[in-house]
Amino acid sequence: EDQVTQSPEALRLQEGESSSLNCSYTVSGLRGLFWYRQDPGKGPEFLFTLYSAGEEKEKERLKATLTKKESFLHITAPKPEDSATYLCAVLPNSGGYQKVTFGTGTKLQVIP
Amino acid sequence: EAGVAQSPRYKIIEKRQSVAFWCNPISGHATLYWYQQILGQGPKLLIQFQNNGVVDDSQLPKDRFSAERLKGVDSTLKIQPAKLEDSAVYLCASSTRTFTDTQYFGPGTRLTVL
């Protein structure tokens, strides 16, 4: 069974204090790994898709990286507006129809 | 470009009552998804439509949940009768074709079952 584990569950940072969020996964072959941001009372907002180990993608203060077992979302010099829950999801590549499995998310709070 | 629209935004019902949610995807998106997100958890896929056909509904509790996609555009998700454990946010998402395409989510409907 596909599993996605995100850590930590919650993270509190001072503005400007860089850190990383972790997403570890167990799938029988990875077709894609997705990162989303979810603000309270809203639906998830797409950030990145990663397809293969070694791949990196950046957007403003966020950089996502991928290895064969986990992905990291690095946040450089975060601002209060980066406060949100960050969700990771995986799409396996084991033939036939497959669906994404989401992790439970990391709730990030950035304090001014 | 208009995003995914959902209504209502909030709904409170008594257990054993019925409820329906509506979703209008982004124009031109062939694939539509319904997710259930329980507080503190990630979204769980309930059903996926491609155009007006069901691709996967393996995680849909079919004894009480039903969904349809009218003419391959709008969709409704119904719960009848509701249970306490159905309290959750119901998210609709759409994409151009498949899971590898970016999914765009609506704001969700927060359901409380008393």
Coordinates of N, CA and C in Angstrom, one line a residue:
Chain A
E1 N 0.8 -1.2 0.0 CA 0.0 0.0 0.0 C 0.9 1.3 0.0
D2 N 0.5 2.2 -0.8 CA 1.3 3.5 -0.9 C 1.2 4.2 0.4
Q3 N 2.3 4.8 0.9 CA 2.3 5.5 2.1 C 3.1 6.8 1.9
V4 N 2.6 7.9 2.5 CA 3.2 9.2 2.5 C 3.2 9.7 3.9
T5 N 4.4 10.1 4.4 CA 4.6 10.6 5.8 C 5.2 11.9 5.7
Q6 N 4.6 12.9 6.3 CA 5.2 14.2 6.3 C 5.7 14.6 7.8
S7 N 6.8 15.3 7.8 CA 7.3 15.7 9.1 C 8.0 17.0 9.0
P8 N 8.0 17.9 10.0 CA 7.2 17.7 11.3 C 5.7 17.9 11.0
E9 N 4.9 17.6 12.0 CA 3.5 17.9 11.8 C 3.2 19.4 11.8
A10 N 4.0 20.1 12.7 CA 3.9 21.5 12.8 C 5.2 22.1 13.0
L11 N 5.4 23.3 12.4 CA 6.7 24.0 12.5 C 6.5 25.5 12.7
R12 N 7.2 26.0 13.7 CA 7.1 27.5 14.0 C 8.4 28.1 13.7
L13 N 8.5 29.1 12.8 CA 9.7 29.7 12.5 C 9.7 31.2 12.7
Q14 N 10.8 31.8 13.1 CA 10.9 33.3 13.1 C 11.0 33.7 11.6
E15 N 10.5 34.9 11.3 CA 10.7 35.4 10.0 C 12.2 35.5 9.6
G16 N 12.6 34.9 8.5 CA 13.9 34.9 8.0 C 14.7 33.6 8.4
E17 N 14.1 32.8 9.3 CA 14.7 31.6 9.7 C 14.4 30.4 8.7
S18 N 15.4 30.0 8.0 CA 15.2 29.0 6.9 C 15.1 27.6 7.5
S19 N 14.3 26.7 6.9 CA 14.1 25.4 7.3 C 13.7 24.5 6.2
S20 N 13.5 23.2 6.5 CA 13.0 22.3 5.5 C 11.9 21.4 6.0
L21 N 10.9 21.1 5.1 CA 9.9 20.2 5.4 C 10.1 18.9 4.7
N22 N 9.8 17.7 5.3 CA 10.1 16.4 4.8 C 8.9 15.7 4.3
C23 N 9.0 15.0 3.2 CA 7.9 14.1 2.8 C 8.6 12.8 2.4
S24 N 8.4 11.7 3.2 CA 8.9 10.4 2.8 C 7.8 9.5 2.3
Y25 N 8.1 8.7 1.3 CA 7.1 7.9 0.6 C 7.5 6.5 0.4
T26 N 6.5 5.7 0.3 CA 6.7 4.3 -0.1 C 5.7 3.9 -1.2
V27 N 6.2 3.8 -2.4 CA 5.4 3.4 -3.5 C 6.1 2.5 -4.4
S28 N 5.4 1.7 -5.2 CA 6.0 0.8 -6.1 C 6.3 1.5 -7.4
G29 N 7.3 2.3 -7.4 CA 7.6 3.1 -8.6 C 6.9 4.5 -8.5
L30 N 7.6 5.5 -8.8 CA 7.1 6.9 -8.6 C 6.8 7.5 -10.0
R31 N 5.6 7.9 -10.2 CA 5.3 8.6 -11.5 C 5.4 10.1 -11.3
G32 N 5.1 10.6 -10.1 CA 5.2 12.0 -9.8 C 5.0 12.3 -8.3
L33 N 5.6 13.3 -7.8 CA 5.4 13.8 -6.5 C 5.0 15.3 -6.5
F34 N 4.0 15.6 -5.8 CA 3.4 16.9 -5.9 C 3.5 17.6 -4.5
W35 N 3.7 18.9 -4.6 CA 3.7 19.8 -3.4 C 2.5 20.8 -3.6
Y36 N 1.7 20.9 -2.5 CA 0.6 21.9 -2.5 C 0.7 22.7 -1.2
R37 N 0.2 23.9 -1.3 CA 0.0 24.8 -0.2 C -1.5 24.9 0.1
Q38 N -1.9 24.9 1.4 CA -3.3 25.0 1.7 C -3.4 26.0 2.8
D39 N -4.1 27.1 2.5 CA -4.4 28.1 3.5 C -5.8 27.8 4.2
P40 N -5.9 28.2 5.4 CA -7.2 27.9 6.2 C -8.4 28.3 5.4
G41 N -9.4 27.3 5.3 CA -10.6 27.6 4.6 C -10.5 27.6 3.1
K42 N -9.4 27.2 2.6 CA -9.3 27.2 1.1 C -8.8 25.8 0.6
G43 N -9.0 25.6 -0.7 CA -8.5 24.3 -1.2 C -7.0 24.4 -1.5
P44 N -6.3 23.2 -1.6 CA -4.9 23.2 -1.9 C -4.6 23.9 -3.2
E45 N -3.4 24.6 -3.1 CA -2.9 25.3 -4.3 C -1.6 24.7 -4.8
F46 N -1.6 24.3 -6.0 CA -0.4 23.6 -6.6 C 0.9 24.4 -6.5
L47 N 2.0 23.8 -6.1 CA 3.3 24.4 -6.1 C 4.2 23.8 -7.1
F48 N 4.5 22.5 -6.9 CA 5.5 21.8 -7.8 C 5.1 20.4 -8.1
T49 N 5.6 19.9 -9.2 CA 5.6 18.5 -9.5 C 7.1 18.1 -9.8
L50 N 7.5 17.0 -9.1 CA 8.8 16.4 -9.3 C 8.6 15.0 -9.9
Y51 N 9.5 14.6 -10.8 CA 9.3 13.3 -11.5 C 10.4 12.3 -11.2
S52 N 11.6 12.8 -11.0 CA 12.7 11.8 -10.9 C 13.7 12.3 -9.8
A53 N 14.4 11.3 -9.2 CA 15.4 11.6 -8.2 C 16.4 12.5 -8.8
G54 N 16.8 13.5 -7.9 CA 17.8 14.5 -8.3 C 17.2 15.8 -8.9
E55 N 15.9 15.7 -9.2 CA 15.2 16.9 -9.7 C 15.0 17.9 -8.7
E56 N 15.1 19.2 -9.0 CA 14.8 20.3 -8.1 C 14.0 21.4 -8.9
K57 N 13.1 22.0 -8.1 CA 12.3 23.1 -8.7 C 12.2 24.2 -7.6
E58 N 12.2 25.5 -8.1 CA 12.2 26.6 -7.2 C 11.1 27.6 -7.6
K59 N 10.5 28.2 -6.6 CA 9.5 29.3 -6.8 C 9.7 30.2 -5.6
E60 N 10.1 31.4 -5.9 CA 10.3 32.4 -4.9 C 11.2 31.9 -3.7
R61 N 10.7 31.8 -2.5 CA 11.5 31.3 -1.4 C 11.4 29.8 -1.2
L62 N 10.8 29.1 -2.1 CA 10.6 27.7 -1.9 C 11.4 26.9 -3.0
K63 N 12.0 25.8 -2.5 CA 12.7 24.9 -3.4 C 12.4 23.5 -3.0
A64 N 11.9 22.7 -4.0 CA 11.6 21.3 -3.7 C 12.6 20.4 -4.4
T65 N 13.0 19.4 -3.6 CA 14.0 18.4 -4.1 C 13.4 17.0 -3.9
L66 N 14.0 16.1 -4.7 CA 13.5 14.7 -4.7 C 14.6 13.7 -4.7
T67 N 14.5 12.7 -3.8 CA 15.4 11.5 -3.8 C 14.5 10.3 -4.1
K68 N 15.1 9.1 -4.0 CA 14.3 7.9 -4.3 C 13.3 7.6 -3.1
K69 N 13.5 8.2 -2.0 CA 12.7 7.8 -0.8 C 12.0 9.0 -0.2
E70 N 12.4 10.2 -0.5 CA 11.8 11.4 0.1 C 12.0 12.6 -0.7
S71 N 11.2 13.6 -0.3 CA 11.3 14.9 -0.9 C 11.4 16.0 0.2
F72 N 12.1 17.0 -0.1 CA 12.2 18.1 0.9 C 11.6 19.4 0.2
L73 N 11.0 20.2 1.1 CA 10.6 21.5 0.6 C 11.4 22.5 1.5
H74 N 12.3 23.2 0.9 CA 13.2 24.1 1.6 C 12.6 25.5 1.5
I75 N 12.5 26.1 2.7 CA 12.0 27.5 2.7 C 13.1 28.4 3.2
T76 N 13.5 29.3 2.3 CA 14.6 30.2 2.6 C 14.1 31.6 3.0
A77 N 14.5 32.1 4.1 CA 14.1 33.4 4.7 C 12.6 33.6 4.6
P78 N 11.9 32.7 5.3 CA 10.4 32.8 5.2 C 9.8 34.1 5.7
K79 N 8.7 34.4 5.2 CA 7.9 35.6 5.6 C 6.6 35.1 6.2
P80 N 5.9 36.0 7.0 CA 4.6 35.6 7.6 C 3.6 35.1 6.6
E81 N 3.7 35.6 5.3 CA 2.7 35.1 4.3 C 3.0 33.7 3.8
D82 N 4.1 33.1 4.2 CA 4.4 31.7 3.9 C 3.7 30.8 4.9
S83 N 3.0 31.3 5.9 CA 2.3 30.5 6.9 C 1.2 29.8 6.2
A84 N 1.1 28.5 6.3 CA 0.1 27.7 5.6 C 0.4 26.2 6.0
T85 N -0.5 25.3 5.5 CA -0.2 23.9 5.6 C 0.3 23.4 4.3
Y86 N 1.4 22.7 4.3 CA 2.1 22.3 3.0 C 1.8 20.8 2.9
L87 N 1.2 20.4 1.8 CA 0.8 19.0 1.6 C 1.7 18.4 0.5
C88 N 2.0 17.1 0.7 CA 2.8 16.4 -0.3 C 1.9 15.2 -0.8
A89 N 2.0 14.9 -2.1 CA 1.2 13.8 -2.6 C 2.0 13.0 -3.6
V90 N 1.8 11.7 -3.7 CA 2.5 10.9 -4.7 C 1.6 10.2 -5.6
L91 N 2.0 10.0 -6.8 CA 1.3 9.2 -7.8 C 2.2 8.1 -8.2
P92 N 1.8 6.8 -7.9 CA 2.6 5.7 -8.2 C 2.6 5.4 -9.7
N93 N 3.6 4.6 -10.1 CA 3.8 4.2 -11.5 C 3.9 2.7 -11.6
S94 N 2.8 2.0 -11.3 CA 2.8 0.6 -11.2 C 1.9 -0.1 -12.2
G95 N 1.6 0.6 -13.3 CA 0.8 0.1 -14.4 C -0.7 0.2 -14.1
G96 N -1.5 0.4 -15.1 CA -2.9 0.5 -14.9 C -3.3 1.9 -14.3
Y97 N -4.5 1.9 -13.8 CA -5.0 3.2 -13.2 C -4.4 3.3 -11.8
Q98 N -3.8 4.5 -11.5 CA -3.3 4.8 -10.2 C -3.8 6.2 -9.7
K99 N -3.9 6.4 -8.4 CA -4.4 7.7 -7.9 C -3.4 8.2 -6.9
V100 N -3.5 9.5 -6.8 CA -2.6 10.2 -5.8 C -3.0 9.9 -4.4
T101 N -1.9 9.8 -3.5 CA -2.1 9.6 -2.1 C -1.5 10.8 -1.4
F102 N -2.2 11.5 -0.6 CA -1.7 12.7 0.1 C -1.2 12.3 1.5
G103 N -0.2 13.1 1.9 CA 0.2 13.1 3.3 C -0.7 13.9 4.1
T104 N -0.4 14.0 5.4 CA -1.3 14.7 6.4 C -0.9 16.2 6.5
G105 N 0.3 16.5 5.9 CA 0.7 17.9 5.8 C 1.5 18.4 7.0
T106 N 2.2 19.5 6.7 CA 3.0 20.2 7.8 C 2.4 21.6 7.9
K107 N 2.0 21.9 9.1 CA 1.5 23.3 9.3 C 2.6 24.2 9.7
L108 N 2.9 25.2 8.9 CA 4.0 26.1 9.1 C 3.4 27.4 9.6
Q109 N 4.0 27.9 10.6 CA 3.7 29.3 11.1 C 5.0 30.1 11.1
V110 N 5.0 31.2 10.5 CA 6.1 32.1 10.4 C 5.8 33.4 11.2
I111 N 6.6 33.6 12.3 CA 6.3 34.7 13.2 C 7.1 35.9 12.8
P112 N 6.5 37.1 12.8 CA 7.2 38.3 12.4 C 8.3 38.7 13.4
Chain B
E1 N -8.9 33.7 -15.9 CA -9.5 32.4 -16.0 C -10.2 32.1 -14.7
A2 N -11.5 31.7 -14.7 CA -12.2 31.4 -13.5 C -11.7 30.1 -13.0
G3 N -11.8 30.0 -11.6 CA -11.3 28.8 -11.0 C -12.4 27.8 -10.8
V4 N -12.2 26.8 -10.0 CA -13.2 25.8 -9.7 C -14.2 26.4 -8.7
A5 N -15.4 26.3 -9.0 CA -16.5 26.8 -8.2 C -17.2 25.7 -7.4
Q6 N -17.5 25.9 -6.1 CA -18.2 24.9 -5.3 C -19.3 25.7 -4.5
S7 N -20.4 24.9 -4.3 CA -21.4 25.5 -3.4 C -22.2 24.3 -2.8
P8 N -22.7 24.5 -1.6 CA -22.5 25.7 -0.7 C -21.1 25.7 -0.1
R9 N -20.7 26.7 0.5 CA -19.4 26.7 1.2 C -19.5 26.0 2.6
Y10 N -20.6 26.1 3.2 CA -20.8 25.5 4.5 C -22.2 24.8 4.6
K11 N -22.3 23.7 5.3 CA -23.6 23.0 5.5 C -23.6 22.3 6.8
I12 N -24.7 22.5 7.5 CA -24.8 21.8 8.8 C -26.1 21.0 8.7
I13 N -26.0 19.7 9.0 CA -27.2 18.9 8.9 C -27.2 17.9 10.1
E14 N -28.4 17.3 10.3 CA -28.5 16.3 11.3 C -28.2 14.9 10.7
K15 N -27.7 14.0 11.6 CA -27.4 12.7 11.0 C -28.7 12.1 10.4
R16 N -28.5 11.3 9.4 CA -29.6 10.6 8.7 C -30.2 11.5 7.7
Q17 N -29.9 12.8 7.6 CA -30.4 13.7 6.6 C -29.6 13.5 5.3
S18 N -30.1 14.1 4.3 CA -29.4 14.1 3.0 C -28.8 15.4 2.7
V19 N -27.7 15.4 1.9 CA -27.0 16.7 1.5 C -26.4 16.5 0.1
A20 N -26.3 17.6 -0.6 CA -25.7 17.6 -2.0 C -24.8 18.7 -2.1
F21 N -23.7 18.5 -2.8 CA -22.7 19.5 -3.1 C -22.6 19.6 -4.6
W22 N -22.3 20.9 -5.0 CA -22.2 21.1 -6.5 C -20.8 21.6 -6.8
C23 N -20.3 21.3 -8.0 CA -19.0 21.7 -8.4 C -19.0 22.1 -9.9
N24 N -18.4 23.2 -10.3 CA -18.2 23.6 -11.6 C -16.8 23.7 -11.9
P25 N -16.2 22.8 -12.7 CA -14.7 22.8 -12.9 C -14.3 24.0 -13.9
I26 N -13.0 24.1 -14.0 CA -12.5 25.0 -15.0 C -12.9 24.6 -16.4
S27 N -13.3 25.6 -17.2 CA -13.7 25.4 -18.5 C -12.7 24.6 -19.3
G28 N -13.1 23.5 -20.0 CA -12.2 22.8 -20.8 C -11.5 21.6 -20.1
H29 N -11.6 21.6 -18.8 CA -10.9 20.5 -18.1 C -11.8 19.2 -18.2
A30 N -11.2 18.2 -18.7 CA -11.9 16.9 -18.9 C -12.0 16.1 -17.6
T31 N -11.1 16.3 -16.7 CA -11.1 15.4 -15.5 C -11.6 16.2 -14.3
L32 N -12.4 15.5 -13.5 CA -13.0 16.2 -12.3 C -12.8 15.2 -11.2
Y33 N -12.4 15.7 -10.0 CA -12.2 14.8 -8.8 C -13.0 15.4 -7.6
W34 N -13.5 14.5 -6.8 CA -14.0 14.8 -5.5 C -13.1 14.2 -4.4
Y35 N -12.8 15.0 -3.5 CA -11.9 14.6 -2.3 C -12.7 14.8 -1.0
Q36 N -12.4 14.0 -0.1 CA -12.9 14.2 1.3 C -11.6 14.6 2.2
Q37 N -11.7 15.7 2.9 CA -10.6 16.0 3.8 C -11.1 16.2 5.2
I38 N -10.8 15.2 6.0 CA -11.2 15.2 7.4 C -10.1 16.1 8.2
L39 N -10.6 16.8 9.2 CA -9.7 17.8 9.9 C -8.4 17.1 10.3
G40 N -7.3 17.8 10.0 CA -6.0 17.3 10.4 C -5.4 16.2 9.4
Q41 N -6.2 15.9 8.4 CA -5.7 14.9 7.4 C -5.5 15.4 6.0
G42 N -4.9 14.7 5.2 CA -4.8 15.1 3.8 C -6.0 14.7 3.0
P43 N -6.2 15.3 1.8 CA -7.4 14.9 1.0 C -7.4 13.4 0.6
K44 N -8.5 12.8 0.6 CA -8.7 11.4 0.2 C -9.6 11.4 -1.0
L45 N -9.1 10.8 -2.1 CA -9.9 10.8 -3.4 C -11.1 9.9 -3.2
L46 N -12.3 10.5 -3.5 CA -13.6 9.7 -3.5 C -13.9 9.2 -4.8
I47 N -13.8 10.0 -5.9 CA -14.2 9.6 -7.2 C -13.6 10.5 -8.2
Q48 N -13.2 9.9 -9.4 CA -12.6 10.7 -10.5 C -13.5 10.4 -11.7
F49 N -13.8 11.5 -12.4 CA -14.5 11.5 -13.7 C -13.6 11.9 -14.8
Q50 N -13.7 11.2 -15.9 CA -13.1 11.8 -17.1 C -14.2 12.0 -18.1
N51 N -14.4 13.3 -18.5 CA -15.6 13.7 -19.2 C -16.8 13.3 -18.3
N52 N -17.7 12.5 -18.8 CA -18.9 12.2 -17.9 C -18.8 10.7 -17.5
G53 N -17.7 10.1 -17.7 CA -17.5 8.7 -17.2 C -16.7 8.6 -16.0
V54 N -17.0 7.6 -15.1 CA -16.3 7.3 -13.9 C -15.0 6.6 -14.2
V55 N -13.9 7.1 -13.8 CA -12.6 6.4 -13.9 C -12.3 5.6 -12.7
D56 N -12.6 6.1 -11.5 CA -12.3 5.4 -10.3 C -13.3 5.9 -9.2
D57 N -13.9 5.0 -8.5 CA -14.7 5.3 -7.4 C -14.5 4.2 -6.3
S58 N -13.3 3.7 -6.2 CA -13.0 2.6 -5.3 C -13.1 3.0 -3.8
Q59 N -12.9 4.3 -3.6 CA -12.9 4.8 -2.2 C -14.2 5.5 -1.8
L60 N -15.2 5.5 -2.7 CA -16.5 6.1 -2.5 C -17.4 5.1 -1.7
P61 N -17.9 5.5 -0.5 CA -18.8 4.6 0.2 C -20.2 4.5 -0.5
K62 N -20.3 3.6 -1.4 CA -21.5 3.6 -2.3 C -22.8 3.3 -1.7
D63 N -22.8 2.9 -0.4 CA -24.1 2.6 0.2 C -24.7 4.0 0.6
R64 N -23.9 5.0 0.7 CA -24.5 6.3 1.1 C -24.1 7.5 0.2
F65 N -23.0 7.3 -0.5 CA -22.5 8.4 -1.4 C -22.8 8.1 -2.8
S66 N -23.2 9.2 -3.6 CA -23.3 9.0 -5.0 C -22.8 10.3 -5.7
A67 N -22.4 10.2 -6.9 CA -21.9 11.3 -7.7 C -22.2 11.2 -9.1
E68 N -22.4 12.3 -9.8 CA -22.6 12.3 -11.2 C -22.0 13.5 -11.8
R69 N -21.7 13.4 -13.1 CA -21.2 14.6 -13.8 C -22.0 14.8 -15.0
L70 N -22.7 15.9 -15.0 CA -23.7 16.2 -16.0 C -23.1 16.7 -17.3
K71 N -23.3 16.0 -18.4 CA -22.8 16.4 -19.7 C -21.3 16.7 -19.7
G72 N -20.6 16.0 -18.8 CA -19.1 16.2 -18.7 C -18.7 17.5 -18.2
V73 N -19.5 18.2 -17.5 CA -19.1 19.6 -17.0 C -19.3 19.6 -15.5
D74 N -20.5 20.1 -15.1 CA -20.8 20.2 -13.6 C -20.9 18.8 -13.0
S75 N -20.7 18.8 -11.7 CA -20.8 17.6 -11.0 C -21.5 17.8 -9.6
T76 N -22.2 16.8 -9.2 CA -22.8 16.8 -7.9 C -22.4 15.6 -7.1
L77 N -22.2 15.8 -5.8 CA -21.9 14.7 -4.9 C -23.0 14.7 -3.8
K78 N -23.6 13.5 -3.6 CA -24.7 13.4 -2.6 C -24.4 12.4 -1.5
I79 N -24.8 12.7 -0.3 CA -24.7 11.8 0.8 C -26.1 11.6 1.3
Q80 N -26.5 10.3 1.4 CA -27.8 10.0 1.9 C -27.9 8.5 2.4
P81 N -28.0 8.3 3.7 CA -28.1 9.3 4.8 C -26.8 9.6 5.3
A82 N -26.6 10.8 5.9 CA -25.3 11.3 6.5 C -25.1 10.6 7.8
K83 N -23.8 10.4 8.1 CA -23.4 9.9 9.4 C -22.5 10.9 10.0
L84 N -22.3 10.8 11.3 CA -21.4 11.8 12.1 C -20.0 11.8 11.4
E85 N -19.5 10.6 11.0 CA -18.1 10.6 10.5 C -18.0 11.2 9.1
D86 N -19.1 11.6 8.5 CA -19.0 12.3 7.2 C -18.6 13.8 7.4
S87 N -18.6 14.2 8.6 CA -18.2 15.6 8.8 C -16.7 15.8 8.3
A88 N -16.6 16.8 7.4 CA -15.3 16.9 6.7 C -15.5 18.1 5.7
V89 N -14.4 18.4 5.0 CA -14.4 19.4 3.9 C -14.4 18.5 2.6
Y90 N -15.4 18.8 1.7 CA -15.4 18.1 0.5 C -14.9 19.0 -0.6
L91 N -13.8 18.6 -1.2 CA -13.1 19.4 -2.2 C -13.3 18.8 -3.6
C92 N -13.5 19.7 -4.5 CA -13.6 19.4 -5.9 C -12.4 19.9 -6.6
A93 N -11.8 19.2 -7.5 CA -10.7 19.6 -8.3 C -10.9 19.2 -9.8
S94 N -10.2 19.9 -10.6 CA -10.2 19.5 -12.0 C -8.8 19.7 -12.7
S95 N -8.6 18.9 -13.7 CA -7.4 19.0 -14.5 C -7.7 18.8 -15.9
T96 N -6.7 19.1 -16.8 CA -7.0 19.0 -18.2 C -7.2 17.6 -18.6
R97 N -6.4 16.6 -18.1 CA -6.6 15.2 -18.4 C -6.5 14.3 -17.3
T98 N -5.2 14.1 -16.8 CA -5.0 13.0 -15.8 C -4.3 13.6 -14.6
F99 N -4.0 12.7 -13.7 CA -3.3 13.1 -12.4 C -2.0 13.7 -12.7
T100 N -1.3 13.4 -13.8 CA 0.0 14.1 -14.0 C -0.1 15.5 -14.4
D101 N -1.4 15.9 -14.8 CA -1.6 17.3 -15.0 C -1.9 18.0 -13.7
T102 N -1.6 19.3 -13.7 CA -1.9 20.1 -12.5 C -3.4 20.0 -12.1
Q103 N -3.6 19.7 -10.8 CA -5.0 19.8 -10.3 C -5.3 21.1 -9.7
Y104 N -6.4 21.7 -10.1 CA -6.8 23.0 -9.5 C -8.0 22.7 -8.6
F105 N -7.9 23.1 -7.4 CA -8.9 22.8 -6.4 C -9.9 24.0 -6.2
G106 N -11.1 23.7 -5.9 CA -12.1 24.7 -5.4 C -11.9 25.0 -3.9
P107 N -12.7 25.9 -3.4 CA -12.5 26.3 -2.0 C -13.1 25.2 -1.0
G108 N -13.9 24.3 -1.5 CA -14.4 23.2 -0.6 C -15.7 23.6 0.0
T109 N -16.4 22.5 0.4 CA -17.6 22.7 1.2 C -17.4 22.0 2.6
R110 N -17.6 22.8 3.6 CA -17.4 22.3 5.0 C -18.7 21.7 5.5
L111 N -18.8 20.4 5.7 CA -20.0 19.7 6.1 C -19.8 19.4 7.6
T112 N -20.8 19.8 8.4 CA -20.9 19.4 9.8 C -22.2 18.5 10.0
V113 N -22.0 17.3 10.5 CA -23.1 16.4 10.7 C -23.3 16.3 12.2
L114 N -24.5 16.7 12.7 CA -24.8 16.7 14.2 C -25.6 15.5 14.6

